[in-house]
Amino acid sequence: MGFELWLLKQTSITNITPLIGNINWRGNIDELGDEISFDIAFNDTRHFPKNPCELGDIVILKNDNNEITRGIIVEESKSGRDPIGYVAFDFAFYLNKSNAVYQFKKLSADQCIKKILKDFNIPFGSIASMTTKIDKIFNDKLVSDIIREIIKLEEQKKGVKFLMEMRQGKLYIERQKDLIIKGAFKLFEIGPNIDVTSAISNPMKKRSIGEMINSIQVVSNDKVVFKKENTAMLNKYGRLQKVVTLDENEKLTAKQVAQNELNELSKVVEEVSLDLMGDYRFRAGRLFEVSEPLTGIKGTYLIKDVNHTISNGIHQMSLGLEAR
């Protein structure tokens, strides 16, 4: 069956795949939500099908009846008789475009997030247990940034990384380590699955200490209450320090916070880019194991950004990765 694009209106759902040219969808770990872009064939001749798409409509991208992503059409581009271009964002669009004020008083992180999602009518699936008590005012901030900050506070305290992603119109927050994927593609519809790593192209690797932190100072009430260093990294690369500020009632967790921050930041950052045959399960924030001998790429990598393209029936993807 392959890829299909469906258009959802208030009273109908229509398969618009026959009208579609290229389809792209992309995600980035620094953004909440996916972007879908596609072209609709346009012709002003009498018998050519009328363009059914309008701003505010919902499109659903499927592959063999599996929903990949869905989004609300937010942008339309027309130029003469060229195909009409559309851009859609998933429902996290509303969290990225809205500001809010929240004051939480010792409410667990997961309950804070659920309250925000309910306030903005964003459906959610599973939200991982996050028990850190949030006692903080968020004043006129992007809603998506508030959610990220709450998750960051949990990560600092517990040393666990989380992933946010939209699926079938619902927001999920899960432990990142549970989302390691293995990619596959088929050369023809009924052919065998082939590992995507068997056809790597344009591999590039960059290593840098520009983002390294090897010394953590934890401050509370303008006083240093704890300090932790990676001595080996500090002696080799020089002092690269970060200050973490905790409230008075949080300073008892200073040791754990410093250690978790050091575990995350005291490293040589390895960034990788490569092109592969497409697999729709590749999404920003998930983990991917790959080995490429020419560049020395080897290990488990975080998918920082991914760009999928379907053109002439061929699905390809470009990945930006970071070593874990």
mmCIF file of C-alpha atoms in Angstrom:
data_model
loop_
_atom_site.group_PDB
_atom_site.id
_atom_site.type_symbol
_atom_site.label_atom_id
_atom_site.label_comp_id
_atom_site.label_asym_id
_atom_site.label_seq_id
_atom_site.Cartn_x
_atom_site.Cartn_y
_atom_site.Cartn_z
ATOM 1 C CA MET A 1 0.000 0.000 0.000
ATOM 2 C CA GLY A 2 2.883 2.371 0.735
ATOM 3 C CA PHE A 3 2.580 5.970 1.920
ATOM 4 C CA GLU A 4 -0.735 7.795 1.903
ATOM 5 C CA LEU A 5 -1.783 11.294 2.926
ATOM 6 C CA TRP A 6 -5.307 11.709 4.256
ATOM 7 C CA LEU A 7 -7.180 14.987 4.702
ATOM 8 C CA LEU A 8 -9.409 15.259 7.756
ATOM 9 C CA LYS A 9 -12.166 17.869 7.845
ATOM 10 C CA GLN A 10 -14.921 18.238 10.424
ATOM 11 C CA THR A 11 -17.321 15.980 8.524
ATOM 12 C CA SER A 12 -15.131 13.914 6.190
ATOM 13 C CA ILE A 13 -11.813 12.146 5.676
ATOM 14 C CA THR A 14 -10.342 11.860 2.165
ATOM 15 C CA ASN A 15 -7.318 10.110 0.683
ATOM 16 C CA ILE A 16 -5.538 12.906 -1.232
ATOM 17 C CA THR A 17 -2.452 10.844 -2.160
ATOM 18 C CA PRO A 18 -3.235 10.932 -5.934
ATOM 19 C CA LEU A 19 -2.960 14.740 -5.864
ATOM 20 C CA ILE A 20 0.326 14.839 -3.934
ATOM 21 C CA GLY A 21 3.802 15.371 -5.352
ATOM 22 C CA ASN A 22 6.692 15.268 -2.870
ATOM 23 C CA ILE A 23 6.151 14.717 0.853
ATOM 24 C CA ASN A 24 8.627 15.729 3.555
ATOM 25 C CA TRP A 25 8.430 15.474 7.298
ATOM 26 C CA ARG A 26 11.035 16.494 9.811
ATOM 27 C CA GLY A 27 11.755 16.673 13.510
ATOM 28 C CA ASN A 28 14.400 18.255 15.722
ATOM 29 C CA ILE A 29 15.120 17.461 19.370
ATOM 30 C CA ASP A 30 15.202 21.182 20.188
ATOM 31 C CA GLU A 31 11.662 21.601 18.859
ATOM 32 C CA LEU A 32 8.504 20.065 20.262
ATOM 33 C CA GLY A 33 6.566 18.450 17.423
ATOM 34 C CA ASP A 34 7.002 17.441 13.788
ATOM 35 C CA GLU A 35 6.579 19.412 10.577
ATOM 36 C CA ILE A 36 4.950 17.980 7.436
ATOM 37 C CA SER A 37 5.281 19.654 4.053
ATOM 38 C CA PHE A 38 3.735 18.546 0.764
ATOM 39 C CA ASP A 39 2.733 19.765 -2.693
ATOM 40 C CA ILE A 40 -0.739 19.590 -4.269
ATOM 41 C CA ALA A 41 -0.900 19.439 -8.061
ATOM 42 C CA PHE A 42 -2.656 22.515 -9.469
ATOM 43 C CA ASN A 43 -4.257 23.169 -12.819
ATOM 44 C CA ASP A 44 -7.011 25.633 -13.706
ATOM 45 C CA THR A 45 -8.410 23.515 -16.538
ATOM 46 C CA ARG A 46 -12.092 22.656 -16.275
ATOM 47 C CA HIS A 47 -11.913 18.966 -15.374
ATOM 48 C CA PHE A 48 -8.888 19.019 -13.090
ATOM 49 C CA PRO A 49 -9.764 17.992 -9.483
ATOM 50 C CA LYS A 50 -10.428 20.887 -7.140
ATOM 51 C CA ASN A 51 -7.821 21.468 -4.431
ATOM 52 C CA PRO A 52 -9.446 20.189 -1.213
ATOM 53 C CA CYS A 53 -6.929 21.617 1.296
ATOM 54 C CA GLU A 54 -7.598 24.653 3.460
ATOM 55 C CA LEU A 55 -5.788 26.304 6.344
ATOM 56 C CA GLY A 56 -6.844 24.640 9.585
ATOM 57 C CA ASP A 57 -7.507 21.242 8.019
ATOM 58 C CA ILE A 58 -5.753 18.203 9.473
ATOM 59 C CA VAL A 59 -3.553 15.878 7.423
ATOM 60 C CA ILE A 60 -2.633 12.346 8.487
ATOM 61 C CA LEU A 61 0.422 10.617 7.003
ATOM 62 C CA LYS A 62 0.184 6.817 6.929
ATOM 63 C CA ASN A 63 2.315 3.902 5.803
ATOM 64 C CA ASP A 64 0.557 0.560 5.307
ATOM 65 C CA ASN A 65 -2.239 1.748 7.631
ATOM 66 C CA ASN A 66 0.290 2.733 10.326
ATOM 67 C CA GLU A 67 -0.089 6.384 11.274
ATOM 68 C CA ILE A 68 3.264 8.159 11.126
ATOM 69 C CA THR A 69 2.201 11.647 12.139
ATOM 70 C CA ARG A 70 -0.648 14.125 11.813
ATOM 71 C CA GLY A 71 -0.731 17.885 11.752
ATOM 72 C CA ILE A 72 -2.823 20.989 11.253
ATOM 73 C CA ILE A 73 -2.219 22.943 8.030
ATOM 74 C CA VAL A 74 -0.799 26.342 9.007
ATOM 75 C CA GLU A 75 0.744 27.632 5.778
ATOM 76 C CA GLU A 76 -0.171 27.728 2.068
ATOM 77 C CA SER A 77 2.071 28.901 -0.801
ATOM 78 C CA LYS A 78 0.841 29.580 -4.360
ATOM 79 C CA SER A 79 2.814 30.696 -7.388
ATOM 80 C CA GLY A 80 1.163 30.791 -10.805
ATOM 81 C CA ARG A 81 0.425 27.285 -12.039
ATOM 82 C CA ASP A 82 3.095 25.666 -9.886
ATOM 83 C CA PRO A 83 2.040 23.045 -7.353
ATOM 84 C CA ILE A 84 0.526 24.532 -4.192
ATOM 85 C CA GLY A 85 2.778 24.067 -1.184
ATOM 86 C CA TYR A 86 1.485 23.322 2.311
ATOM 87 C CA VAL A 87 3.116 23.145 5.724
ATOM 88 C CA ALA A 88 1.474 21.403 8.670
ATOM 89 C CA PHE A 89 2.577 21.061 12.291
ATOM 90 C CA ASP A 90 1.429 18.474 14.784
ATOM 91 C CA PHE A 91 -0.681 19.580 17.747
ATOM 92 C CA ALA A 92 2.381 20.595 19.761
ATOM 93 C CA PHE A 93 2.167 23.697 17.529
ATOM 94 C CA TYR A 94 -0.180 25.203 20.135
ATOM 95 C CA LEU A 95 2.378 24.679 22.908
ATOM 96 C CA ASN A 96 5.138 26.243 20.804
ATOM 97 C CA LYS A 97 3.081 29.342 19.974
ATOM 98 C CA SER A 98 1.408 30.071 23.334
ATOM 99 C CA ASN A 99 2.740 31.841 26.425
ATOM 100 C CA ALA A 100 1.437 31.236 29.936
ATOM 101 C CA VAL A 101 1.985 31.888 33.644
ATOM 102 C CA TYR A 102 2.037 28.940 36.053
ATOM 103 C CA GLN A 103 2.740 28.731 39.755
ATOM 104 C CA PHE A 104 3.264 25.242 41.105
ATOM 105 C CA LYS A 105 3.608 24.523 44.821
ATOM 106 C CA LYS A 106 5.321 21.200 45.472
ATOM 107 C CA LEU A 107 3.372 19.396 42.759
ATOM 108 C CA SER A 108 5.096 16.415 41.113
ATOM 109 C CA ALA A 109 6.617 17.062 37.696
ATOM 110 C CA ASP A 110 4.314 14.650 35.878
ATOM 111 C CA GLN A 111 1.200 16.209 37.453
ATOM 112 C CA CYS A 112 2.406 19.699 36.473
ATOM 113 C CA ILE A 113 2.767 18.588 32.849
ATOM 114 C CA LYS A 114 -0.639 16.894 32.802
ATOM 115 C CA LYS A 115 -2.272 20.075 34.119
ATOM 116 C CA ILE A 116 -0.642 22.162 31.379
ATOM 117 C CA LEU A 117 -1.718 19.729 28.656
ATOM 118 C CA LYS A 118 -5.299 19.686 29.939
ATOM 119 C CA ASP A 119 -5.383 23.500 30.070
ATOM 120 C CA PHE A 120 -4.415 23.636 26.376
ATOM 121 C CA ASN A 121 -6.621 20.700 25.327
ATOM 122 C CA ILE A 122 -3.647 18.650 24.170
ATOM 123 C CA PRO A 123 -4.487 14.926 24.376
ATOM 124 C CA PHE A 124 -1.769 12.811 25.942
ATOM 125 C CA GLY A 125 -0.943 9.126 26.078
ATOM 126 C CA SER A 126 1.506 7.765 28.614
ATOM 127 C CA ILE A 127 3.380 10.302 30.746
ATOM 128 C CA ALA A 128 6.327 8.706 32.552
ATOM 129 C CA SER A 129 6.398 8.928 36.333
ATOM 130 C CA MET A 130 8.325 12.057 37.356
ATOM 131 C CA THR A 131 8.258 12.571 41.111
ATOM 132 C CA THR A 132 10.404 15.693 41.534
ATOM 133 C CA LYS A 133 8.376 18.315 43.397
ATOM 134 C CA ILE A 134 8.055 21.544 41.430
ATOM 135 C CA ASP A 135 7.885 24.663 43.602
ATOM 136 C CA LYS A 136 8.336 27.430 41.066
ATOM 137 C CA ILE A 137 6.697 30.306 39.184
ATOM 138 C CA PHE A 138 6.918 30.279 35.381
ATOM 139 C CA ASN A 139 6.151 33.822 34.275
ATOM 140 C CA ASP A 140 5.093 34.561 30.681
ATOM 141 C CA LYS A 141 7.058 31.719 29.091
ATOM 142 C CA LEU A 142 6.360 29.588 26.052
ATOM 143 C CA VAL A 143 4.323 26.623 27.204
ATOM 144 C CA SER A 144 6.673 24.207 25.433
ATOM 145 C CA ASP A 145 9.620 25.779 27.304
ATOM 146 C CA ILE A 146 7.808 25.361 30.639
ATOM 147 C CA ILE A 147 7.332 21.653 29.946
ATOM 148 C CA ARG A 148 10.976 21.270 28.916
ATOM 149 C CA GLU A 149 12.157 23.052 32.087
ATOM 150 C CA ILE A 150 10.032 20.796 34.279
ATOM 151 C CA ILE A 151 11.477 17.719 32.564
ATOM 152 C CA LYS A 152 15.001 19.130 32.931
ATOM 153 C CA LEU A 153 14.488 19.501 36.688
ATOM 154 C CA GLU A 154 13.493 15.830 36.864
ATOM 155 C CA GLU A 155 16.511 14.820 34.770
ATOM 156 C CA GLN A 156 18.881 16.792 37.000
ATOM 157 C CA LYS A 157 17.563 15.126 40.125
ATOM 158 C CA LYS A 158 17.158 11.565 38.850
ATOM 159 C CA GLY A 159 19.798 11.256 36.106
ATOM 160 C CA VAL A 160 17.213 9.873 33.653
ATOM 161 C CA LYS A 161 16.684 11.249 30.145
ATOM 162 C CA PHE A 162 13.174 11.637 28.742
ATOM 163 C CA LEU A 163 11.717 11.946 25.259
ATOM 164 C CA MET A 164 8.625 13.891 24.194
ATOM 165 C CA GLU A 165 6.853 13.060 20.957
ATOM 166 C CA MET A 166 3.396 13.227 19.402
ATOM 167 C CA ARG A 167 1.754 10.001 18.191
ATOM 168 C CA GLN A 168 -1.701 9.801 16.661
ATOM 169 C CA GLY A 169 -2.477 13.252 17.970
ATOM 170 C CA LYS A 170 -1.393 12.524 21.555
ATOM 171 C CA LEU A 171 1.706 13.662 23.456
ATOM 172 C CA TYR A 172 3.861 10.943 25.019
ATOM 173 C CA ILE A 173 6.719 11.432 27.487
ATOM 174 C CA GLU A 174 8.828 8.318 27.992
ATOM 175 C CA ARG A 175 12.266 7.263 29.125
ATOM 176 C CA GLN A 176 14.686 7.765 26.270
ATOM 177 C CA LYS A 177 16.537 4.505 26.858
ATOM 178 C CA ASP A 178 13.367 2.556 26.014
ATOM 179 C CA LEU A 179 13.271 3.916 22.448
ATOM 180 C CA ILE A 180 16.234 2.308 20.650
ATOM 181 C CA ILE A 181 15.286 1.536 17.062
ATOM 182 C CA LYS A 182 16.646 -0.678 14.305
ATOM 183 C CA GLY A 183 15.856 0.537 10.808
ATOM 184 C CA ALA A 184 14.843 -1.469 7.761
ATOM 185 C CA PHE A 185 13.669 -0.868 4.200
ATOM 186 C CA LYS A 186 12.424 -2.910 1.238
ATOM 187 C CA LEU A 187 13.628 -2.699 -2.347
ATOM 188 C CA PHE A 188 10.143 -3.696 -3.511
ATOM 189 C CA GLU A 189 6.786 -4.067 -1.773
ATOM 190 C CA ILE A 190 6.907 -7.820 -1.050
ATOM 191 C CA GLY A 191 10.687 -8.012 -0.730
ATOM 192 C CA PRO A 192 12.658 -8.842 2.417
ATOM 193 C CA ASN A 193 13.527 -6.267 5.073
ATOM 194 C CA ILE A 194 17.048 -4.870 4.633
ATOM 195 C CA ASP A 195 18.986 -3.179 7.444
ATOM 196 C CA VAL A 196 19.242 0.570 6.715
ATOM 197 C CA THR A 197 22.869 0.571 7.888
ATOM 198 C CA SER A 198 23.798 -1.604 4.891
ATOM 199 C CA ALA A 199 23.348 1.429 2.616
ATOM 200 C CA ILE A 200 24.905 4.428 4.397
ATOM 201 C CA SER A 201 25.811 7.432 2.251
ATOM 202 C CA ASN A 202 27.501 10.782 2.942
ATOM 203 C CA PRO A 203 28.749 9.892 6.439
ATOM 204 C CA MET A 204 30.417 12.740 8.339
ATOM 205 C CA LYS A 205 31.748 12.902 11.908
ATOM 206 C CA LYS A 206 32.800 15.915 13.975
ATOM 207 C CA ARG A 207 34.326 15.847 17.458
ATOM 208 C CA SER A 208 34.490 18.913 19.709
ATOM 209 C CA ILE A 209 35.102 20.022 23.284
ATOM 210 C CA GLY A 210 33.225 23.286 22.663
ATOM 211 C CA GLU A 211 30.206 22.155 24.722
ATOM 212 C CA MET A 212 32.138 20.213 27.365
ATOM 213 C CA ILE A 213 31.576 20.927 31.063
ATOM 214 C CA ASN A 214 33.987 19.206 33.479
ATOM 215 C CA SER A 215 33.301 21.174 36.680
ATOM 216 C CA ILE A 216 29.930 21.766 38.364
ATOM 217 C CA GLN A 217 29.242 24.291 41.107
ATOM 218 C CA VAL A 218 25.905 24.057 42.887
ATOM 219 C CA VAL A 219 24.758 27.350 44.417
ATOM 220 C CA SER A 220 21.941 28.054 46.871
ATOM 221 C CA ASN A 221 21.210 31.458 48.412
ATOM 222 C CA ASP A 222 24.295 32.873 46.664
ATOM 223 C CA LYS A 223 26.576 30.338 48.364
ATOM 224 C CA VAL A 224 28.412 27.385 46.826
ATOM 225 C CA VAL A 225 26.968 24.340 48.595
ATOM 226 C CA PHE A 226 28.652 21.608 46.518
ATOM 227 C CA LYS A 227 31.295 21.217 43.860
ATOM 228 C CA LYS A 228 32.062 18.235 41.634
ATOM 229 C CA GLU A 229 34.749 17.825 38.976
ATOM 230 C CA ASN A 230 35.879 15.275 36.429
ATOM 231 C CA THR A 231 39.555 15.487 37.328
ATOM 232 C CA ALA A 232 40.848 13.613 34.295
ATOM 233 C CA MET A 233 38.912 15.806 31.857
ATOM 234 C CA LEU A 234 39.816 18.978 33.750
ATOM 235 C CA ASN A 235 43.555 18.167 33.696
ATOM 236 C CA LYS A 236 43.473 17.326 29.998
ATOM 237 C CA TYR A 237 41.263 20.107 28.631
ATOM 238 C CA GLY A 238 41.314 22.827 31.297
ATOM 239 C CA ARG A 239 38.472 23.981 33.529
ATOM 240 C CA LEU A 240 35.095 24.298 31.802
ATOM 241 C CA GLN A 241 32.588 25.111 34.523
ATOM 242 C CA LYS A 242 28.826 25.365 34.926
ATOM 243 C CA VAL A 243 26.885 26.823 37.869
ATOM 244 C CA VAL A 244 23.587 25.201 38.864
ATOM 245 C CA THR A 245 21.310 27.191 41.171
ATOM 246 C CA LEU A 246 18.992 25.383 43.588
ATOM 247 C CA ASP A 247 16.359 26.714 45.941
ATOM 248 C CA GLU A 248 16.891 26.443 49.687
ATOM 249 C CA ASN A 249 14.639 23.393 49.954
ATOM 250 C CA GLU A 250 16.460 21.697 47.066
ATOM 251 C CA LYS A 251 20.038 22.010 48.274
ATOM 252 C CA LEU A 252 19.966 18.586 49.934
ATOM 253 C CA THR A 253 19.972 17.148 46.403
ATOM 254 C CA ALA A 254 23.066 19.150 45.378
ATOM 255 C CA LYS A 255 25.392 16.127 45.259
ATOM 256 C CA GLN A 256 23.094 14.113 43.021
ATOM 257 C CA VAL A 257 22.365 17.080 40.740
ATOM 258 C CA ALA A 258 26.092 17.815 40.302
ATOM 259 C CA GLN A 259 26.897 14.196 39.515
ATOM 260 C CA ASN A 260 24.059 13.871 36.988
ATOM 261 C CA GLU A 261 25.053 17.096 35.240
ATOM 262 C CA LEU A 262 28.673 15.947 35.096
ATOM 263 C CA ASN A 263 27.672 12.563 33.681
ATOM 264 C CA GLU A 264 25.763 14.328 30.918
ATOM 265 C CA LEU A 265 28.211 17.116 30.030
ATOM 266 C CA SER A 266 31.740 15.919 30.810
ATOM 267 C CA LYS A 267 32.526 14.402 27.415
ATOM 268 C CA VAL A 268 33.923 15.085 23.979
ATOM 269 C CA VAL A 269 30.858 15.765 21.848
ATOM 270 C CA GLU A 270 30.692 13.603 18.734
ATOM 271 C CA GLU A 271 28.241 14.744 16.065
ATOM 272 C CA VAL A 272 27.425 12.644 13.029
ATOM 273 C CA SER A 273 25.401 13.160 9.878
ATOM 274 C CA LEU A 274 24.485 10.515 7.324
ATOM 275 C CA ASP A 275 21.887 9.590 4.728
ATOM 276 C CA LEU A 276 19.945 6.334 4.698
ATOM 277 C CA MET A 277 17.036 4.667 2.993
ATOM 278 C CA GLY A 278 13.909 5.662 4.856
ATOM 279 C CA ASP A 279 12.202 4.128 7.856
ATOM 280 C CA TYR A 280 9.319 6.129 9.337
ATOM 281 C CA ARG A 281 10.176 4.970 12.874
ATOM 282 C CA PHE A 282 13.209 7.297 12.893
ATOM 283 C CA ARG A 283 12.207 10.323 14.946
ATOM 284 C CA ALA A 284 14.145 13.013 16.791
ATOM 285 C CA GLY A 285 14.909 12.007 20.366
ATOM 286 C CA ARG A 286 15.082 8.267 19.744
ATOM 287 C CA LEU A 287 18.299 6.225 19.890
ATOM 288 C CA PHE A 288 19.995 4.415 17.006
ATOM 289 C CA GLU A 289 22.890 1.962 16.911
ATOM 290 C CA VAL A 290 25.160 2.347 13.879
ATOM 291 C CA SER A 291 28.648 1.424 12.694
ATOM 292 C CA GLU A 292 30.476 2.967 9.723
ATOM 293 C CA PRO A 293 34.158 1.948 9.411
ATOM 294 C CA LEU A 294 35.477 4.709 7.111
ATOM 295 C CA THR A 295 34.718 7.539 9.540
ATOM 296 C CA GLY A 296 34.899 5.503 12.737
ATOM 297 C CA ILE A 297 31.232 6.054 13.530
ATOM 298 C CA LYS A 298 30.321 3.332 16.009
ATOM 299 C CA GLY A 299 27.947 3.093 18.953
ATOM 300 C CA THR A 300 24.547 4.250 20.150
ATOM 301 C CA TYR A 301 23.567 7.726 18.967
ATOM 302 C CA LEU A 302 20.818 10.169 19.838
ATOM 303 C CA ILE A 303 18.801 11.287 16.803
ATOM 304 C CA LYS A 304 19.013 15.074 17.120
ATOM 305 C CA ASP A 305 17.249 15.829 13.852
ATOM 306 C CA VAL A 306 15.779 13.832 10.996
ATOM 307 C CA ASN A 307 14.428 14.826 7.606
ATOM 308 C CA HIS A 308 12.304 12.320 5.645
ATOM 309 C CA THR A 309 11.624 12.716 1.919
ATOM 310 C CA ILE A 310 9.322 10.743 -0.352
ATOM 311 C CA SER A 311 9.917 11.511 -4.008
ATOM 312 C CA ASN A 312 8.839 9.332 -6.944
ATOM 313 C CA GLY A 313 7.879 6.629 -4.478
ATOM 314 C CA ILE A 314 11.361 6.464 -2.904
ATOM 315 C CA HIS A 315 11.697 7.107 0.825
ATOM 316 C CA GLN A 316 15.027 8.507 2.033
ATOM 317 C CA MET A 317 16.131 10.209 5.244
ATOM 318 C CA SER A 318 18.952 12.399 6.483
ATOM 319 C CA LEU A 319 20.013 12.105 10.126
ATOM 320 C CA GLY A 320 21.875 14.354 12.528
ATOM 321 C CA LEU A 321 23.205 12.263 15.426
ATOM 322 C CA GLU A 322 25.074 12.773 18.693
ATOM 323 C CA ALA A 323 26.991 10.074 20.541
ATOM 324 C CA ARG A 324 25.585 9.114 23.928
#
